[in-house]
CSV table of C-alpha atoms in Angstrom, one decimal:
chain,number,residue,atom,x,y,z
A,1,MET,CA,123.0,-25.6,-1.1
A,2,ALA,CA,123.5,-23.1,-4.2
A,3,GLY,CA,124.0,-25.3,-7.6
A,4,SER,CA,122.8,-28.8,-5.9
A,5,LEU,CA,121.0,-30.7,-9.2
A,6,GLU,CA,118.2,-32.2,-8.2
A,7,PHE,CA,116.9,-35.6,-9.6
A,8,ILE,CA,113.5,-35.1,-11.9
A,9,THR,CA,113.2,-37.7,-13.6
A,10,SER,CA,115.0,-40.0,-16.9
A,11,ALA,CA,113.9,-41.6,-20.8
A,12,SER,CA,116.0,-44.6,-21.9
A,13,ALA,CA,115.4,-46.3,-25.5
A,14,ASP,CA,116.5,-47.7,-28.5
A,15,ASN,CA,116.1,-48.2,-32.7
A,16,VAL,CA,113.4,-45.2,-32.1
A,17,THR,CA,113.6,-41.7,-34.2
A,18,GLN,CA,112.3,-39.8,-31.2
A,19,LEU,CA,112.2,-39.3,-27.9
A,20,ASP,CA,109.3,-37.5,-26.1
A,21,ILE,CA,110.6,-36.7,-22.3
A,22,THR,CA,107.5,-34.9,-20.3
A,23,ASP,CA,106.6,-33.1,-17.8
A,24,CYS,CA,110.3,-33.0,-17.2
A,25,PHE,CA,110.1,-28.9,-17.4
A,26,SER,CA,107.7,-27.3,-14.2
A,27,ALA,CA,107.5,-23.7,-11.2
A,28,ASP,CA,109.7,-26.2,-9.3
A,29,TYR,CA,113.1,-24.0,-11.2
A,30,ASP,CA,114.0,-21.7,-12.7
A,31,VAL,CA,117.0,-23.8,-14.9
A,32,TYR,CA,117.5,-27.5,-15.6
A,33,GLU,CA,120.2,-29.4,-16.9
A,34,MET,CA,119.3,-32.3,-19.9
A,35,TYR,CA,122.4,-34.7,-20.4
A,36,TRP,CA,122.2,-36.5,-23.9
A,37,THR,CA,123.9,-39.3,-24.3
A,38,GLY,CA,124.0,-42.3,-27.2
A,39,ASN,CA,124.8,-43.3,-30.3
A,40,GLY,CA,123.3,-42.4,-34.2
A,41,SER,CA,123.0,-45.3,-36.2
A,42,ALA,CA,124.6,-44.4,-39.7
A,43,ASN,CA,122.6,-41.4,-41.0
A,44,VAL,CA,121.5,-40.0,-38.5
A,45,GLY,CA,122.7,-36.7,-39.1
A,46,ASP,CA,121.7,-32.9,-36.4
A,47,LEU,CA,120.3,-34.7,-33.6
A,48,ALA,CA,117.6,-31.8,-32.4
A,49,TRP,CA,115.3,-30.8,-30.0
A,50,LYS,CA,111.7,-29.2,-29.4
A,51,TYR,CA,110.0,-28.5,-27.0
A,52,LEU,CA,106.5,-30.0,-26.2
A,53,ASP,CA,103.2,-27.7,-25.4
A,54,SER,CA,101.2,-29.2,-22.4
A,55,GLY,CA,99.0,-31.5,-23.9
A,56,GLY,CA,102.6,-32.8,-25.7
A,57,SER,CA,102.5,-31.5,-29.3
A,58,VAL,CA,105.9,-29.4,-30.1
A,59,PHE,CA,105.9,-25.6,-30.1
A,60,ALA,CA,105.0,-24.1,-33.9
A,61,ASN,CA,107.9,-23.2,-36.2
A,62,GLY,CA,109.9,-20.7,-36.8
A,63,ASN,CA,110.1,-19.5,-33.1
A,64,VAL,CA,114.0,-20.0,-32.5
A,65,ASP,CA,117.3,-18.1,-32.6
A,66,GLN,CA,120.4,-20.1,-32.9
A,67,ALA,CA,124.4,-19.8,-33.2
A,68,ASN,CA,126.3,-23.3,-33.1
A,69,TYR,CA,129.2,-23.2,-32.9
A,70,ARG,CA,131.3,-26.7,-34.7
A,71,MET,CA,134.6,-27.2,-33.8
A,72,ARG,CA,135.9,-29.9,-36.0
A,73,PRO,CA,138.8,-31.6,-36.4
A,74,SER,CA,139.3,-32.1,-39.5
A,75,ALA,CA,138.3,-28.0,-40.8
A,76,SER,CA,138.5,-25.8,-39.2
A,77,PHE,CA,136.2,-24.4,-36.8
A,78,ASP,CA,133.0,-22.9,-37.9
A,79,GLU,CA,129.7,-21.5,-36.9
A,80,ILE,CA,126.5,-21.1,-38.3
A,81,ARG,CA,123.6,-18.8,-37.6
A,82,ASP,CA,119.7,-19.2,-37.5
A,83,THR,CA,116.5,-16.9,-37.2
A,84,ASN,CA,113.8,-18.1,-37.3
A,85,SER,CA,114.4,-21.1,-37.4
A,86,ASN,CA,112.1,-24.6,-37.1
A,87,THR,CA,114.5,-26.6,-35.2
A,88,PRO,CA,117.3,-26.8,-32.3
A,89,ARG,CA,120.1,-27.8,-33.4
A,90,GLY,CA,121.8,-30.5,-31.6
A,91,ILE,CA,125.3,-31.8,-31.9
A,92,TYR,CA,126.1,-33.4,-36.0
A,93,THR,CA,126.7,-37.6,-36.5
A,94,ASP,CA,127.4,-38.0,-39.4
A,95,SER,CA,127.0,-40.4,-41.5
A,96,THR,CA,128.6,-43.8,-40.1
A,97,ASP,CA,127.5,-45.0,-36.3
A,98,ARG,CA,129.2,-41.9,-33.4
A,99,ASP,CA,128.8,-42.4,-30.0
A,100,PHE,CA,127.0,-38.6,-29.4
A,101,ALA,CA,126.7,-37.0,-25.4
A,102,MET,CA,125.6,-33.5,-24.7
A,103,LYS,CA,124.6,-32.1,-22.3
A,104,PHE,CA,122.2,-28.9,-21.7
A,105,VAL,CA,121.4,-25.5,-19.5
A,106,PHE,CA,117.4,-24.3,-20.2
A,107,PHE,CA,116.6,-21.7,-18.6
A,108,ASN,CA,112.7,-20.7,-18.0
A,109,PRO,CA,111.3,-23.0,-19.8
A,110,PHE,CA,108.3,-23.5,-17.7
A,111,SER,CA,107.8,-19.3,-18.0
A,112,SER,CA,105.6,-18.3,-20.3
A,113,ASP,CA,108.2,-15.3,-21.9
A,114,TYR,CA,111.3,-16.7,-24.3
A,115,LYS,CA,113.3,-19.7,-23.1
A,116,PHE,CA,116.9,-19.3,-23.2
A,117,ALA,CA,119.2,-22.8,-23.9
A,118,LEU,CA,122.7,-22.5,-24.5
A,119,MET,CA,124.8,-26.9,-25.5
A,120,GLN,CA,128.2,-28.1,-25.0
A,121,GLY,CA,128.7,-31.5,-26.6
A,122,MET,CA,130.5,-34.2,-29.2
A,123,SER,CA,130.1,-36.8,-31.6
A,124,LEU,CA,131.8,-36.8,-35.0
A,125,TYR,CA,133.8,-32.8,-33.0
A,126,GLY,CA,133.0,-30.8,-30.5
A,127,GLY,CA,130.5,-28.3,-30.4
A,128,LYS,CA,128.4,-25.2,-28.6
A,129,SER,CA,125.3,-23.6,-29.2
A,130,ILE,CA,123.0,-20.7,-27.5
A,131,TYR,CA,119.4,-21.1,-28.6
A,132,VAL,CA,116.5,-18.6,-28.3
A,133,GLN,CA,112.5,-19.4,-28.3
A,134,LYS,CA,110.7,-16.6,-29.3
A,135,ASP,CA,107.5,-18.3,-28.2
A,136,THR,CA,105.4,-17.6,-25.1
A,137,THR,CA,103.6,-21.5,-25.1
A,138,VAL,CA,105.2,-22.5,-20.7
A,139,ALA,CA,107.0,-25.5,-21.8
A,140,TYR,CA,105.8,-28.9,-20.3
A,141,GLY,CA,109.1,-31.2,-21.8
A,142,ILE,CA,111.2,-32.1,-24.7
A,143,ARG,CA,111.8,-33.5,-27.9
A,144,LEU,CA,114.8,-35.3,-29.0
A,145,PHE,CA,115.1,-36.8,-32.4
A,146,ALA,CA,117.3,-37.7,-35.2
A,147,ASN,CA,117.1,-38.0,-39.3
A,148,GLN,CA,117.3,-42.7,-38.4
A,149,GLN,CA,117.3,-45.0,-35.9
A,150,PHE,CA,119.6,-44.6,-31.9
A,151,THR,CA,120.5,-46.6,-31.1
A,152,PRO,CA,120.6,-46.6,-27.9
A,153,VAL,CA,119.7,-42.5,-26.1
A,154,ASN,CA,119.8,-42.0,-22.5
A,155,VAL,CA,118.5,-38.6,-21.8
A,156,SER,CA,118.7,-37.3,-18.5
A,157,VAL,CA,117.2,-34.4,-16.5
A,158,PHE,CA,118.3,-32.2,-13.1
A,159,GLY,CA,116.3,-29.4,-11.6
A,160,VAL,CA,119.4,-26.7,-11.0
A,161,LYS,CA,117.7,-25.2,-7.4
């Protein structure tokens, strides 16, 4: 059935600042969905991610263009646009203990061409983002990280058929 999700992997951790999901991308799928939920300790701030190469190293800095639309309850909605950014951002969790949930859709991460991704999520506020990784390195996995510890973090990755 077109549009079906096929489970690939999941991971959980507690009291960590980063979590690597290795070997979750392959030639088996062109599109992937990733669900990233958890709680950030005080001062966790921006949740971010980077692709991992075949050796488990993060992609080079400065190759990401991104546009983020933040829907804040206490202020006007705003946009953040970065070109040649070092790190793709997810949701901002504030300086207090906040639950968060994000859904990512990755397009052709295992390709040796530019990679595109979408995110929608919520924590202190809602947000939507679009990313382009301007790198021809094939992505095998992903690293999720925060300024402070996740308490905890849960990730599930699915291939879209």
